[in-house]
Amino acid sequence: MGRTAAVRRVRDALRAAGEAHGDPQLAQLLRRLAPAENIASQQKVLALVVDLLATETLPQALDTLTSALTASFAVDVLRLSLLPEVASGIDAREGVTMLSAKKLAELFADSPVRMRPINGQPDPVIYGTSVPGVRSEALIVLTTPGGQRIGLLALASHSPERFSEQQSAELLIFLGVVLADLLHKRSQG
């Protein structure tokens, strides 16, 4: 699917989620994935996806991601951790770290998303050494549509209640797939 077609499909999903004349099948799917109280979150994630698809460079995509997640989802710290072979095709910048395939497999052995409180210091492999006060996190595996794991997106909060195992992960999984596809394509040139 080309970029223009993907943007149109996401715009259709936005319409289905809350605007008139949306695709009824998408609307039904969105209602099934999350209860009514999560529709606002769905719309925010879908709007973020449209914004991400509209970016031209990886730094623009990361800035878009960071500003949207910190403003709309109460995320205090965002880190992108990539496998070395993916990171090598991307300009390094603050907020991007490298991690091994082994570490990635350990973190996501049983689920594509881990939401949990942090007791003690956050993992320096993911966050580096200068992230004081982080009390909970959501770790999202980045898996391309072809099934290749390329890294993770870490969302962290100073609130110990912000991320927990009881929260629904579907929207984070969706965001992870979109971001993984975008990063994979951008790292390929």
XYZ file of C-alpha atoms in Angstrom:
189
model
C 0.000 0.000 0.000
C 1.415 3.348 -1.012
C 1.758 6.291 1.324
C -1.213 8.164 -0.171
C -3.441 5.095 0.097
C -2.341 4.573 3.704
C -3.172 8.165 4.605
C -6.601 7.803 2.954
C -7.244 4.570 4.872
C -6.336 6.198 8.192
C -8.524 9.198 7.382
C -11.368 6.751 6.694
C -10.693 5.194 10.082
C -10.837 8.620 11.729
C -14.174 9.294 10.074
C -15.442 5.876 11.136
C -14.374 6.525 14.718
C -16.295 9.734 15.107
C -17.100 11.649 11.973
C -20.147 11.459 9.740
C -20.093 9.210 6.659
C -17.283 7.004 7.913
C -16.697 3.433 6.825
C -19.263 1.385 8.837
C -17.059 -1.729 8.958
C -14.156 0.255 10.414
C -16.520 1.911 12.890
C -17.754 -1.495 14.030
C -14.182 -2.784 14.377
C -13.119 0.274 16.382
C -16.125 -0.081 18.703
C -15.303 -3.759 19.240
C -11.626 -3.067 19.979
C -12.355 -0.567 22.722
C -15.343 0.567 24.759
C -16.909 3.977 24.189
C -14.710 5.683 26.794
C -11.659 4.812 24.697
C -12.953 6.340 21.465
C -11.173 9.631 22.249
C -7.898 7.742 22.660
C -8.525 5.913 19.391
C -9.045 9.193 17.595
C -5.848 10.632 19.088
C -3.815 7.605 18.015
C -5.304 7.632 14.531
C -4.647 11.370 14.203
C -1.061 10.733 15.319
C -0.722 8.048 12.626
C -1.918 10.494 9.964
C 0.615 13.041 11.229
C 3.398 10.433 11.225
C 2.605 9.392 7.655
C 2.765 13.021 6.571
C 6.326 13.495 7.856
C 9.174 13.532 5.357
C 12.138 12.636 7.585
C 12.774 10.460 10.597
C 13.610 13.435 12.863
C 10.256 14.986 11.892
C 8.502 11.688 12.674
C 10.203 11.436 16.075
C 9.365 15.050 16.916
C 5.734 14.454 15.897
C 5.587 11.297 17.973
C 7.168 12.926 21.022
C 4.990 16.042 20.988
C 1.758 14.096 20.470
C 2.467 11.492 23.140
C 3.650 13.967 25.769
C 0.745 16.347 25.134
C -2.142 13.913 24.694
C -1.204 10.779 26.605
C 0.593 12.011 29.749
C 3.915 10.506 28.705
C 6.848 12.142 30.470
C 9.698 10.258 28.763
C 9.839 8.653 25.334
C 12.673 6.452 24.117
C 13.110 4.614 20.866
C 15.441 1.599 21.072
C 16.429 -0.040 17.816
C 18.433 -3.052 16.718
C 21.873 -1.966 15.449
C 21.134 -2.931 11.836
C 18.087 -0.639 11.810
C 19.740 2.153 13.782
C 22.688 2.218 11.362
C 20.411 3.557 8.629
C 19.073 6.307 10.874
C 20.760 9.443 12.143
C 21.372 9.043 15.875
C 19.718 11.600 18.140
C 18.623 12.049 21.722
C 15.919 9.608 22.660
C 17.184 6.872 20.326
C 19.204 4.020 21.825
C 20.365 0.656 20.527
C 19.535 -2.707 22.006
C 20.375 -6.284 21.132
C 18.054 -8.830 19.571
C 18.546 -10.925 22.721
C 17.333 -8.104 24.992
C 14.366 -7.493 22.687
C 13.430 -11.192 22.796
C 13.718 -11.237 26.611
C 11.429 -8.230 27.007
C 8.752 -9.475 24.634
C 8.779 -13.241 25.074
C 5.044 -13.419 25.787
C 3.410 -10.157 24.699
C 3.940 -7.302 22.212
C 3.322 -4.718 24.961
C 4.487 -4.578 28.567
C 2.871 -2.050 30.892
C 4.155 -1.994 34.437
C 5.299 0.071 37.394
C 9.034 0.631 37.760
C 10.514 -0.129 41.158
C 13.962 1.398 41.378
C 15.881 2.693 38.393
C 14.603 2.354 34.828
C 16.544 0.038 32.517
C 19.664 1.975 31.351
C 19.770 -0.039 28.099
C 16.424 1.521 27.153
C 16.503 4.891 28.890
C 20.172 5.717 29.274
C 21.409 6.956 32.626
C 19.668 10.299 33.059
C 15.955 9.623 33.563
C 15.087 10.444 37.183
C 11.637 9.906 38.626
C 10.245 7.422 36.117
C 7.695 5.280 37.975
C 5.801 3.334 35.253
C 6.326 2.352 31.640
C 4.734 0.939 28.525
C 7.160 -0.954 26.304
C 5.893 -1.578 22.774
C 7.685 -3.966 20.439
C 8.173 -2.561 16.949
C 7.324 -5.302 14.479
C 7.116 -4.592 10.757
C 4.089 -5.853 8.815
C 6.414 -8.606 7.553
C 6.945 -9.840 11.133
C 10.482 -8.511 11.670
C 11.149 -7.126 15.156
C 13.266 -3.995 14.811
C 13.173 -2.426 18.273
C 10.878 -0.969 20.885
C 9.137 2.236 21.845
C 9.294 3.043 25.561
C 6.724 5.393 27.063
C 7.381 6.321 30.682
C 5.604 8.367 33.303
C 6.448 9.889 36.641
C 3.125 8.502 37.894
C 3.271 4.894 39.156
C -0.381 4.427 38.110
C -0.063 5.685 34.513
C 0.817 2.300 33.001
C -0.356 -1.029 34.413
C -0.913 -4.602 33.243
C -4.684 -4.127 33.475
C -4.779 -1.550 30.670
C -5.820 -2.410 27.142
C -2.894 -2.638 24.713
C -4.578 -2.738 21.279
C -3.949 0.913 20.409
C -0.322 0.670 21.496
C 0.145 -2.443 19.362
C -1.346 -0.593 16.379
C 0.927 2.398 16.979
C 3.924 0.054 17.241
C 3.166 -1.602 13.887
C 2.739 1.752 12.132
C 5.921 3.171 13.676
C 7.892 0.003 12.877
C 6.836 0.116 9.236
C 7.727 3.800 8.996
C 11.134 3.300 10.640
C 11.914 0.234 8.569
C 11.151 2.060 5.321
C 13.106 5.144 6.382
C 16.119 3.088 7.433
C 16.172 1.413 4.003
C 16.656 4.785 2.339
